[in-house]
Amino acid sequence: MYDGHVHTSYCPHGSTHPIRAYIEQGIRLGYKGMTFTEHAPLPEGFTDPVPEQDSAMKKHRLEQYIDELQSVKKEYRDDIAVRIGLEVDYIQGFEQETKAFLDETGPMLDDSILSVHFLKAGGQYTCLDYSPDSFASLVDQLGSLEAVYDLYFSTVSASVKAGLGKYKPKRIGHPTLVRKFHKRFPASFPILPKVTALFESIKSENLSIDMNGAGLIKPLCGESYPYFSALEAADKMGIPLIYGSDAHAPSKLATGAVTLHKRFQPAGPEAQ
Ligand SMILES: [Zn+2]
Ligand SMILES: [Zn+2]
């Protein structure tokens, strides 16, 4: 089993457990490997819209993060494959800054994820998954729930097509994150056509998908990102699906893995 989406204490909204605690828990769970994908520092000039301004790693900690991962990667190499990565935000309007960051940092990374957490609406950015209240403010601002879904999917689609250079991440993070609070905001319109249109562009850019278990334990979500029928569609299209716990604490490693394994058996050669 491989976990391609793991956070650390370098992320200010996570827990304070040391990286070794994640690795040792991974070994206990029988992981063959794991990629640490801390939230990359946000681009200069972008103001983190969440109240605590803690969405991502601070820039001055990046070097230490990579140094520490390089040393544990060697230390544990006989027990587990540790890969060095980042979860990079795609923020509309900050493509150049993001490309410059990737050009500089990419050579030190083994693997990474490109994710959309921030949506630009009415000239300002909102963190889509911060809270049901922030989500409600997006629905108000855009006039309907469907408009939020459409803005989310068009932003993820823009991330898929964005020219972010040779170190652009190869995997799209949790591509139905817009459903994090869907039990409070039930959709009365068809979603799968929007999702499959996005998957077409993921397929044509030869990217893979973060098959993310975190939503399964979120009370207002209760489903993986993507949800099961969307995963089936992606698998039929031949898109590689890479499991990710999105753990922000060692105890959250393997989140949703058993459920995903029971409900969904990917046929693709690269699925883990
Ligand atoms: Zn996080
Ligand atoms: Zn994320």
PDB file of C-alpha atoms and ligand atoms in Angstrom:
ATOM      1  CA  MET A   1       0.000   0.000   0.000  1.00  0.00           C
ATOM      2  CA  TYR A   2       1.212   3.439  -0.942  1.00  0.00           C
ATOM      3  CA  ASP A   3       0.039   6.716   0.619  1.00  0.00           C
ATOM      4  CA  GLY A   4       0.712   9.633  -1.687  1.00  0.00           C
ATOM      5  CA  HIS A   5      -0.704  12.463   0.438  1.00  0.00           C
ATOM      6  CA  VAL A   6       0.665  12.997   3.951  1.00  0.00           C
ATOM      7  CA  HIS A   7       1.038  16.243   5.924  1.00  0.00           C
ATOM      8  CA  THR A   8       3.455  17.043   8.773  1.00  0.00           C
ATOM      9  CA  SER A   9       4.011  19.454  11.633  1.00  0.00           C
ATOM     10  CA  TYR A  10       5.409  21.954   9.103  1.00  0.00           C
ATOM     11  CA  CYS A  11       1.813  22.776   8.291  1.00  0.00           C
ATOM     12  CA  PRO A  12       0.545  25.229  10.919  1.00  0.00           C
ATOM     13  CA  HIS A  13      -3.014  23.825  10.906  1.00  0.00           C
ATOM     14  CA  GLY A  14      -1.804  20.266  11.469  1.00  0.00           C
ATOM     15  CA  SER A  15      -0.601  18.408  14.552  1.00  0.00           C
ATOM     16  CA  THR A  16       2.826  18.637  16.160  1.00  0.00           C
ATOM     17  CA  HIS A  17       3.861  14.976  15.811  1.00  0.00           C
ATOM     18  CA  PRO A  18       7.381  14.522  14.394  1.00  0.00           C
ATOM     19  CA  ILE A  19       7.850  13.126  10.889  1.00  0.00           C
ATOM     20  CA  ARG A  20       9.325   9.937  12.383  1.00  0.00           C
ATOM     21  CA  ALA A  21       6.005   9.229  14.088  1.00  0.00           C
ATOM     22  CA  TYR A  22       4.266   9.249  10.685  1.00  0.00           C
ATOM     23  CA  ILE A  23       6.883   6.951   9.192  1.00  0.00           C
ATOM     24  CA  GLU A  24       6.754   4.507  12.078  1.00  0.00           C
ATOM     25  CA  GLN A  25       2.963   4.414  11.940  1.00  0.00           C
ATOM     26  CA  GLY A  26       3.192   3.871   8.171  1.00  0.00           C
ATOM     27  CA  ILE A  27       5.507   0.912   8.715  1.00  0.00           C
ATOM     28  CA  ARG A  28       3.114  -0.511  11.340  1.00  0.00           C
ATOM     29  CA  LEU A  29       0.267  -0.211   8.814  1.00  0.00           C
ATOM     30  CA  GLY A  30       2.273  -2.144   6.244  1.00  0.00           C
ATOM     31  CA  TYR A  31       2.875   0.801   3.930  1.00  0.00           C
ATOM     32  CA  LYS A  32       5.398   0.125   1.178  1.00  0.00           C
ATOM     33  CA  GLY A  33       5.893   3.846   0.732  1.00  0.00           C
ATOM     34  CA  MET A  34       4.580   7.315   1.424  1.00  0.00           C
ATOM     35  CA  THR A  35       4.963  10.785  -0.046  1.00  0.00           C
ATOM     36  CA  PHE A  36       5.060  13.717   2.332  1.00  0.00           C
ATOM     37  CA  THR A  37       3.097  16.499   0.652  1.00  0.00           C
ATOM     38  CA  GLU A  38       3.100  19.486   2.969  1.00  0.00           C
ATOM     39  CA  HIS A  39       1.178  22.555   1.798  1.00  0.00           C
ATOM     40  CA  ALA A  40       3.781  24.522  -0.155  1.00  0.00           C
ATOM     41  CA  PRO A  41       4.363  28.149   0.905  1.00  0.00           C
ATOM     42  CA  LEU A  42       1.760  30.408  -0.683  1.00  0.00           C
ATOM     43  CA  PRO A  43       3.000  32.802  -3.369  1.00  0.00           C
ATOM     44  CA  GLU A  44       4.276  36.193  -2.320  1.00  0.00           C
ATOM     45  CA  GLY A  45       1.568  38.790  -2.782  1.00  0.00           C
ATOM     46  CA  PHE A  46      -1.213  36.316  -2.055  1.00  0.00           C
ATOM     47  CA  THR A  47      -3.011  36.923   1.228  1.00  0.00           C
ATOM     48  CA  ASP A  48      -4.193  33.735   2.891  1.00  0.00           C
ATOM     49  CA  PRO A  49      -7.944  34.375   3.276  1.00  0.00           C
ATOM     50  CA  VAL A  50      -8.534  32.128   6.309  1.00  0.00           C
ATOM     51  CA  PRO A  51      -8.768  33.918   9.662  1.00  0.00           C
ATOM     52  CA  GLU A  52      -5.712  32.199  11.195  1.00  0.00           C
ATOM     53  CA  GLN A  53      -3.691  32.599   7.958  1.00  0.00           C
ATOM     54  CA  ASP A  54      -2.389  29.099   8.526  1.00  0.00           C
ATOM     55  CA  SER A  55      -3.253  27.348   5.253  1.00  0.00           C
ATOM     56  CA  ALA A  56       0.329  26.563   4.297  1.00  0.00           C
ATOM     57  CA  MET A  57       3.907  26.098   5.446  1.00  0.00           C
ATOM     58  CA  LYS A  58       5.792  29.345   6.038  1.00  0.00           C
ATOM     59  CA  LYS A  59       8.439  29.991   3.419  1.00  0.00           C
ATOM     60  CA  HIS A  60      11.345  30.094   5.863  1.00  0.00           C
ATOM     61  CA  ARG A  61      10.630  26.492   6.927  1.00  0.00           C
ATOM     62  CA  LEU A  62      10.860  24.954   3.451  1.00  0.00           C
ATOM     63  CA  GLU A  63      14.586  24.283   3.556  1.00  0.00           C
ATOM     64  CA  GLN A  64      14.369  22.534   6.920  1.00  0.00           C
ATOM     65  CA  TYR A  65      11.387  20.478   5.689  1.00  0.00           C
ATOM     66  CA  ILE A  66      13.351  19.187   2.710  1.00  0.00           C
ATOM     67  CA  ASP A  67      16.524  18.594   4.777  1.00  0.00           C
ATOM     68  CA  GLU A  68      14.605  16.595   7.350  1.00  0.00           C
ATOM     69  CA  LEU A  69      12.893  14.476   4.690  1.00  0.00           C
ATOM     70  CA  GLN A  70      16.198  13.804   2.947  1.00  0.00           C
ATOM     71  CA  SER A  71      17.639  12.455   6.152  1.00  0.00           C
ATOM     72  CA  VAL A  72      14.653  10.247   7.128  1.00  0.00           C
ATOM     73  CA  LYS A  73      14.435   8.972   3.571  1.00  0.00           C
ATOM     74  CA  LYS A  74      17.947   7.547   3.985  1.00  0.00           C
ATOM     75  CA  GLU A  75      17.433   6.420   7.545  1.00  0.00           C
ATOM     76  CA  TYR A  76      14.317   4.350   6.775  1.00  0.00           C
ATOM     77  CA  ARG A  77      15.172   3.209   3.245  1.00  0.00           C
ATOM     78  CA  ASP A  78      15.265  -0.481   4.154  1.00  0.00           C
ATOM     79  CA  ASP A  79      11.792  -0.337   5.717  1.00  0.00           C
ATOM     80  CA  ILE A  80       9.736   2.063   3.638  1.00  0.00           C
ATOM     81  CA  ALA A  81      10.126   4.275   0.559  1.00  0.00           C
ATOM     82  CA  VAL A  82       9.850   7.869   1.760  1.00  0.00           C
ATOM     83  CA  ARG A  83       9.297  10.360  -1.027  1.00  0.00           C
ATOM     84  CA  ILE A  84       9.711  14.110  -0.743  1.00  0.00           C
ATOM     85  CA  GLY A  85       6.811  16.178  -2.004  1.00  0.00           C
ATOM     86  CA  LEU A  86       4.576  19.166  -1.625  1.00  0.00           C
ATOM     87  CA  GLU A  87       0.892  19.902  -2.078  1.00  0.00           C
ATOM     88  CA  VAL A  88       1.100  22.975  -4.274  1.00  0.00           C
ATOM     89  CA  ASP A  89      -1.855  25.335  -4.497  1.00  0.00           C
ATOM     90  CA  TYR A  90      -3.112  26.343  -7.889  1.00  0.00           C
ATOM     91  CA  ILE A  91      -4.328  29.921  -7.399  1.00  0.00           C
ATOM     92  CA  GLN A  92      -5.858  31.641 -10.381  1.00  0.00           C
ATOM     93  CA  GLY A  93      -3.849  34.780 -11.135  1.00  0.00           C
ATOM     94  CA  PHE A  94      -0.663  33.482  -9.456  1.00  0.00           C
ATOM     95  CA  GLU A  95       0.476  31.081 -12.180  1.00  0.00           C
ATOM     96  CA  GLN A  96       3.782  32.887 -12.821  1.00  0.00           C
ATOM     97  CA  GLU A  97       4.716  32.947  -9.151  1.00  0.00           C
ATOM     98  CA  THR A  98       3.781  29.260  -8.829  1.00  0.00           C
ATOM     99  CA  LYS A  99       5.863  28.323 -11.869  1.00  0.00           C
ATOM    100  CA  ALA A 100       8.846  30.266 -10.485  1.00  0.00           C
ATOM    101  CA  PHE A 101       8.462  28.458  -7.152  1.00  0.00           C
ATOM    102  CA  LEU A 102       8.304  25.060  -8.890  1.00  0.00           C
ATOM    103  CA  ASP A 103      11.304  25.864 -11.109  1.00  0.00           C
ATOM    104  CA  GLU A 104      13.306  26.561  -7.961  1.00  0.00           C
ATOM    105  CA  THR A 105      11.983  23.815  -5.663  1.00  0.00           C
ATOM    106  CA  GLY A 106      11.033  21.081  -8.141  1.00  0.00           C
ATOM    107  CA  PRO A 107      14.555  19.606  -8.484  1.00  0.00           C
ATOM    108  CA  MET A 108      14.433  18.658  -4.777  1.00  0.00           C
ATOM    109  CA  LEU A 109      11.054  16.893  -5.008  1.00  0.00           C
ATOM    110  CA  ASP A 110      10.270  13.267  -5.875  1.00  0.00           C
ATOM    111  CA  ASP A 111       6.545  13.699  -6.262  1.00  0.00           C
ATOM    112  CA  SER A 112       3.918  16.373  -5.699  1.00  0.00           C
ATOM    113  CA  ILE A 113       0.241  17.250  -5.854  1.00  0.00           C
ATOM    114  CA  LEU A 114      -1.512  20.233  -7.425  1.00  0.00           C
ATOM    115  CA  SER A 115      -4.635  21.237  -5.519  1.00  0.00           C
ATOM    116  CA  VAL A 116      -7.301  23.905  -5.570  1.00  0.00           C
ATOM    117  CA  HIS A 117      -8.367  25.235  -2.162  1.00  0.00           C
ATOM    118  CA  PHE A 118      -8.872  28.915  -3.057  1.00  0.00           C
ATOM    119  CA  LEU A 119     -11.505  30.191  -5.456  1.00  0.00           C
ATOM    120  CA  LYS A 120     -11.452  33.657  -6.943  1.00  0.00           C
ATOM    121  CA  ALA A 121     -14.883  35.237  -6.969  1.00  0.00           C
ATOM    122  CA  GLY A 122     -15.728  38.907  -7.205  1.00  0.00           C
ATOM    123  CA  GLY A 123     -12.067  39.938  -7.099  1.00  0.00           C
ATOM    124  CA  GLN A 124     -11.360  38.155  -3.835  1.00  0.00           C
ATOM    125  CA  TYR A 125     -10.264  34.680  -2.817  1.00  0.00           C
ATOM    126  CA  THR A 126     -12.182  32.329  -0.548  1.00  0.00           C
ATOM    127  CA  CYS A 127     -10.916  29.074   0.930  1.00  0.00           C
ATOM    128  CA  LEU A 128     -13.410  26.534  -0.370  1.00  0.00           C
ATOM    129  CA  ASP A 129     -12.913  23.909   2.329  1.00  0.00           C
ATOM    130  CA  TYR A 130     -12.242  26.038   5.406  1.00  0.00           C
ATOM    131  CA  SER A 131     -15.710  25.852   6.975  1.00  0.00           C
ATOM    132  CA  PRO A 132     -19.394  25.448   6.099  1.00  0.00           C
ATOM    133  CA  ASP A 133     -19.745  29.200   6.750  1.00  0.00           C
ATOM    134  CA  SER A 134     -17.023  30.130   4.271  1.00  0.00           C
ATOM    135  CA  PHE A 135     -18.667  27.765   1.784  1.00  0.00           C
ATOM    136  CA  ALA A 136     -22.044  29.443   2.401  1.00  0.00           C
ATOM    137  CA  SER A 137     -20.478  32.831   1.706  1.00  0.00           C
ATOM    138  CA  LEU A 138     -19.331  31.532  -1.693  1.00  0.00           C
ATOM    139  CA  VAL A 139     -22.845  30.296  -2.485  1.00  0.00           C
ATOM    140  CA  ASP A 140     -24.234  33.729  -1.552  1.00  0.00           C
ATOM    141  CA  GLN A 141     -21.633  35.560  -3.541  1.00  0.00           C
ATOM    142  CA  LEU A 142     -22.038  33.461  -6.684  1.00  0.00           C
ATOM    143  CA  GLY A 143     -25.818  33.193  -6.429  1.00  0.00           C
ATOM    144  CA  SER A 144     -26.208  29.405  -6.426  1.00  0.00           C
ATOM    145  CA  LEU A 145     -24.634  26.160  -5.321  1.00  0.00           C
ATOM    146  CA  GLU A 146     -24.237  25.088  -8.934  1.00  0.00           C
ATOM    147  CA  ALA A 147     -22.245  28.261  -9.648  1.00  0.00           C
ATOM    148  CA  VAL A 148     -19.823  27.251  -6.852  1.00  0.00           C
ATOM    149  CA  TYR A 149     -19.451  23.768  -8.366  1.00  0.00           C
ATOM    150  CA  ASP A 150     -18.892  25.306 -11.803  1.00  0.00           C
ATOM    151  CA  LEU A 151     -16.281  27.746 -10.516  1.00  0.00           C
ATOM    152  CA  TYR A 152     -14.544  24.942  -8.636  1.00  0.00           C
ATOM    153  CA  PHE A 153     -14.434  22.608 -11.640  1.00  0.00           C
ATOM    154  CA  SER A 154     -13.350  25.381 -14.022  1.00  0.00           C
ATOM    155  CA  THR A 155     -10.541  26.331 -11.602  1.00  0.00           C
ATOM    156  CA  VAL A 156      -9.360  22.713 -11.277  1.00  0.00           C
ATOM    157  CA  SER A 157      -9.570  22.415 -15.045  1.00  0.00           C
ATOM    158  CA  ALA A 158      -7.426  25.558 -15.387  1.00  0.00           C
ATOM    159  CA  SER A 159      -4.909  23.979 -12.993  1.00  0.00           C
ATOM    160  CA  VAL A 160      -4.770  20.878 -15.188  1.00  0.00           C
ATOM    161  CA  LYS A 161      -3.998  22.967 -18.275  1.00  0.00           C
ATOM    162  CA  ALA A 162      -1.772  25.588 -16.615  1.00  0.00           C
ATOM    163  CA  GLY A 163       1.772  25.889 -17.940  1.00  0.00           C
ATOM    164  CA  LEU A 164       3.663  25.533 -14.674  1.00  0.00           C
ATOM    165  CA  GLY A 165       6.922  24.327 -16.181  1.00  0.00           C
ATOM    166  CA  LYS A 166       8.767  21.045 -16.133  1.00  0.00           C
ATOM    167  CA  TYR A 167       8.254  20.514 -12.394  1.00  0.00           C
ATOM    168  CA  LYS A 168       4.492  20.877 -12.524  1.00  0.00           C
ATOM    169  CA  PRO A 169       2.949  18.257 -10.189  1.00  0.00           C
ATOM    170  CA  LYS A 170       1.714  15.122 -11.952  1.00  0.00           C
ATOM    171  CA  ARG A 171      -1.212  14.462  -9.635  1.00  0.00           C
ATOM    172  CA  ILE A 172      -4.404  16.482  -9.122  1.00  0.00           C
ATOM    173  CA  GLY A 173      -5.398  16.725  -5.448  1.00  0.00           C
ATOM    174  CA  HIS A 174      -8.859  15.639  -4.228  1.00  0.00           C
ATOM    175  CA  PRO A 175     -10.681  16.716  -7.411  1.00  0.00           C
ATOM    176  CA  THR A 176     -14.179  16.763  -5.864  1.00  0.00           C
ATOM    177  CA  LEU A 177     -13.256  18.780  -2.745  1.00  0.00           C
ATOM    178  CA  VAL A 178     -16.246  21.036  -3.531  1.00  0.00           C
ATOM    179  CA  ARG A 179     -18.336  18.250  -1.937  1.00  0.00           C
ATOM    180  CA  LYS A 180     -16.721  18.523   1.517  1.00  0.00           C
ATOM    181  CA  PHE A 181     -19.913  19.968   3.040  1.00  0.00           C
ATOM    182  CA  HIS A 182     -22.413  18.425   0.608  1.00  0.00           C
ATOM    183  CA  LYS A 183     -24.674  17.075   3.355  1.00  0.00           C
ATOM    184  CA  ARG A 184     -25.388  20.667   4.376  1.00  0.00           C
ATOM    185  CA  PHE A 185     -25.435  21.880   0.769  1.00  0.00           C
ATOM    186  CA  PRO A 186     -27.131  19.071  -1.164  1.00  0.00           C
ATOM    187  CA  ALA A 187     -26.816  19.368  -4.942  1.00  0.00           C
ATOM    188  CA  SER A 188     -30.011  19.103  -6.984  1.00  0.00           C
ATOM    189  CA  PHE A 189     -28.208  19.053 -10.326  1.00  0.00           C
ATOM    190  CA  PRO A 190     -26.166  16.315 -12.016  1.00  0.00           C
ATOM    191  CA  ILE A 191     -22.522  16.327 -10.962  1.00  0.00           C
ATOM    192  CA  LEU A 192     -20.958  13.432 -12.824  1.00  0.00           C
ATOM    193  CA  PRO A 193     -20.962  15.229 -16.227  1.00  0.00           C
ATOM    194  CA  LYS A 194     -18.980  18.110 -14.660  1.00  0.00           C
ATOM    195  CA  VAL A 195     -16.574  15.640 -13.067  1.00  0.00           C
ATOM    196  CA  THR A 196     -16.066  13.575 -16.215  1.00  0.00           C
ATOM    197  CA  ALA A 197     -15.407  16.717 -18.281  1.00  0.00           C
ATOM    198  CA  LEU A 198     -12.624  17.535 -15.809  1.00  0.00           C
ATOM    199  CA  PHE A 199     -11.331  13.960 -15.997  1.00  0.00           C
ATOM    200  CA  GLU A 200     -11.118  14.238 -19.803  1.00  0.00           C
ATOM    201  CA  SER A 201      -8.635  17.073 -19.408  1.00  0.00           C
ATOM    202  CA  ILE A 202      -6.716  15.213 -16.672  1.00  0.00           C
ATOM    203  CA  LYS A 203      -6.481  12.257 -19.039  1.00  0.00           C
ATOM    204  CA  SER A 204      -5.355  14.338 -22.000  1.00  0.00           C
ATOM    205  CA  GLU A 205      -2.614  15.986 -19.908  1.00  0.00           C
ATOM    206  CA  ASN A 206      -1.438  12.555 -18.675  1.00  0.00           C
ATOM    207  CA  LEU A 207      -1.930  13.456 -15.027  1.00  0.00           C
ATOM    208  CA  SER A 208      -3.079  11.198 -12.207  1.00  0.00           C
ATOM    209  CA  ILE A 209      -5.664  11.641  -9.466  1.00  0.00           C
ATOM    210  CA  ASP A 210      -5.266  11.780  -5.696  1.00  0.00           C
ATOM    211  CA  MET A 211      -7.791   9.144  -4.522  1.00  0.00           C
ATOM    212  CA  ASN A 212      -8.294  10.892  -1.225  1.00  0.00           C
ATOM    213  CA  GLY A 213      -9.830   9.136   1.784  1.00  0.00           C
ATOM    214  CA  ALA A 214     -10.071  12.182   4.074  1.00  0.00           C
ATOM    215  CA  GLY A 215     -13.671  13.096   3.195  1.00  0.00           C
ATOM    216  CA  LEU A 216     -14.943   9.683   4.308  1.00  0.00           C
ATOM    217  CA  ILE A 217     -14.546  10.655   7.973  1.00  0.00           C
ATOM    218  CA  LYS A 218     -15.742  14.254   7.619  1.00  0.00           C
ATOM    219  CA  PRO A 219     -19.271  14.377   9.069  1.00  0.00           C
ATOM    220  CA  LEU A 220     -20.692  16.652   6.362  1.00  0.00           C
ATOM    221  CA  CYS A 221     -19.014  14.686   3.575  1.00  0.00           C
ATOM    222  CA  GLY A 222     -18.910  10.909   4.165  1.00  0.00           C
ATOM    223  CA  GLU A 223     -17.409  10.192   0.765  1.00  0.00           C
ATOM    224  CA  SER A 224     -13.965  10.013  -0.781  1.00  0.00           C
ATOM    225  CA  TYR A 225     -12.662  12.637  -3.191  1.00  0.00           C
ATOM    226  CA  PRO A 226     -13.523  11.654  -5.904  1.00  0.00           C
ATOM    227  CA  TYR A 227     -16.638   9.777  -4.732  1.00  0.00           C
ATOM    228  CA  PHE A 228     -17.032   6.113  -5.735  1.00  0.00           C
ATOM    229  CA  SER A 229     -18.918   6.453  -9.027  1.00  0.00           C
ATOM    230  CA  ALA A 230     -16.530   9.205 -10.131  1.00  0.00           C
ATOM    231  CA  LEU A 231     -13.584   6.946  -9.233  1.00  0.00           C
ATOM    232  CA  GLU A 232     -15.108   4.229 -11.386  1.00  0.00           C
ATOM    233  CA  ALA A 233     -15.416   6.685 -14.262  1.00  0.00           C
ATOM    234  CA  ALA A 234     -11.785   7.810 -13.862  1.00  0.00           C
ATOM    235  CA  ASP A 235     -10.606   4.206 -13.735  1.00  0.00           C
ATOM    236  CA  LYS A 236     -12.540   3.319 -16.897  1.00  0.00           C
ATOM    237  CA  MET A 237     -10.845   6.248 -18.603  1.00  0.00           C
ATOM    238  CA  GLY A 238      -7.489   4.782 -17.631  1.00  0.00           C
ATOM    239  CA  ILE A 239      -6.464   7.609 -15.304  1.00  0.00           C
ATOM    240  CA  PRO A 240      -4.018   6.435 -12.621  1.00  0.00           C
ATOM    241  CA  LEU A 241      -5.490   6.752  -9.125  1.00  0.00           C
ATOM    242  CA  ILE A 242      -3.053   7.138  -6.237  1.00  0.00           C
ATOM    243  CA  TYR A 243      -4.412   6.647  -2.733  1.00  0.00           C
ATOM    244  CA  GLY A 244      -3.911   9.558  -0.304  1.00  0.00           C
ATOM    245  CA  SER A 245      -4.882   9.685   3.379  1.00  0.00           C
ATOM    246  CA  ASP A 246      -4.369  13.472   3.549  1.00  0.00           C
ATOM    247  CA  ALA A 247      -3.398  12.743   7.172  1.00  0.00           C
ATOM    248  CA  HIS A 248      -2.522  15.722   9.378  1.00  0.00           C
ATOM    249  CA  ALA A 249      -1.639  13.367  12.294  1.00  0.00           C
ATOM    250  CA  PRO A 250      -0.054   9.863  12.359  1.00  0.00           C
ATOM    251  CA  SER A 251      -3.309   8.352  13.675  1.00  0.00           C
ATOM    252  CA  LYS A 252      -5.046   9.511  10.488  1.00  0.00           C
ATOM    253  CA  LEU A 253      -2.800   7.562   8.120  1.00  0.00           C
ATOM    254  CA  ALA A 254      -4.798   5.067   6.041  1.00  0.00           C
ATOM    255  CA  THR A 255      -7.989   7.115   6.512  1.00  0.00           C
ATOM    256  CA  GLY A 256     -10.735   5.558   4.417  1.00  0.00           C
ATOM    257  CA  ALA A 257      -8.321   3.027   2.914  1.00  0.00           C
ATOM    258  CA  VAL A 258     -10.299  -0.044   3.959  1.00  0.00           C
ATOM    259  CA  THR A 259     -13.600   1.440   2.737  1.00  0.00           C
ATOM    260  CA  LEU A 260     -12.039   2.481  -0.551  1.00  0.00           C
ATOM    261  CA  HIS A 261     -10.523  -0.953  -0.981  1.00  0.00           C
ATOM    262  CA  LYS A 262     -13.852  -2.693  -0.295  1.00  0.00           C
ATOM    263  CA  ARG A 263     -15.974  -0.439  -2.470  1.00  0.00           C
ATOM    264  CA  PHE A 264     -13.601   0.213  -5.265  1.00  0.00           C
ATOM    265  CA  GLN A 265     -10.968  -2.000  -6.890  1.00  0.00           C
ATOM    266  CA  PRO A 266      -9.119  -0.026  -9.499  1.00  0.00           C
ATOM    267  CA  ALA A 267      -8.049  -1.967 -12.570  1.00  0.00           C
ATOM    268  CA  GLY A 268      -5.419   0.549 -13.671  1.00  0.00           C
ATOM    269  CA  PRO A 269      -1.815  -0.664 -13.593  1.00  0.00           C
ATOM    270  CA  GLU A 270      -0.557   2.245 -11.514  1.00  0.00           C
ATOM    271  CA  ALA A 271      -3.258   2.159  -8.870  1.00  0.00           C
ATOM    272  CA  GLN A 272      -1.939   1.157  -5.479  1.00  0.00           C
TER     273      GLN A 272
HETATM  274 ZN    ZN B   1      -3.869  20.758   5.432  1.00  0.00          ZN
HETATM  275 ZN    ZN B   2      -5.612  19.640   0.047  1.00  0.00          ZN
END
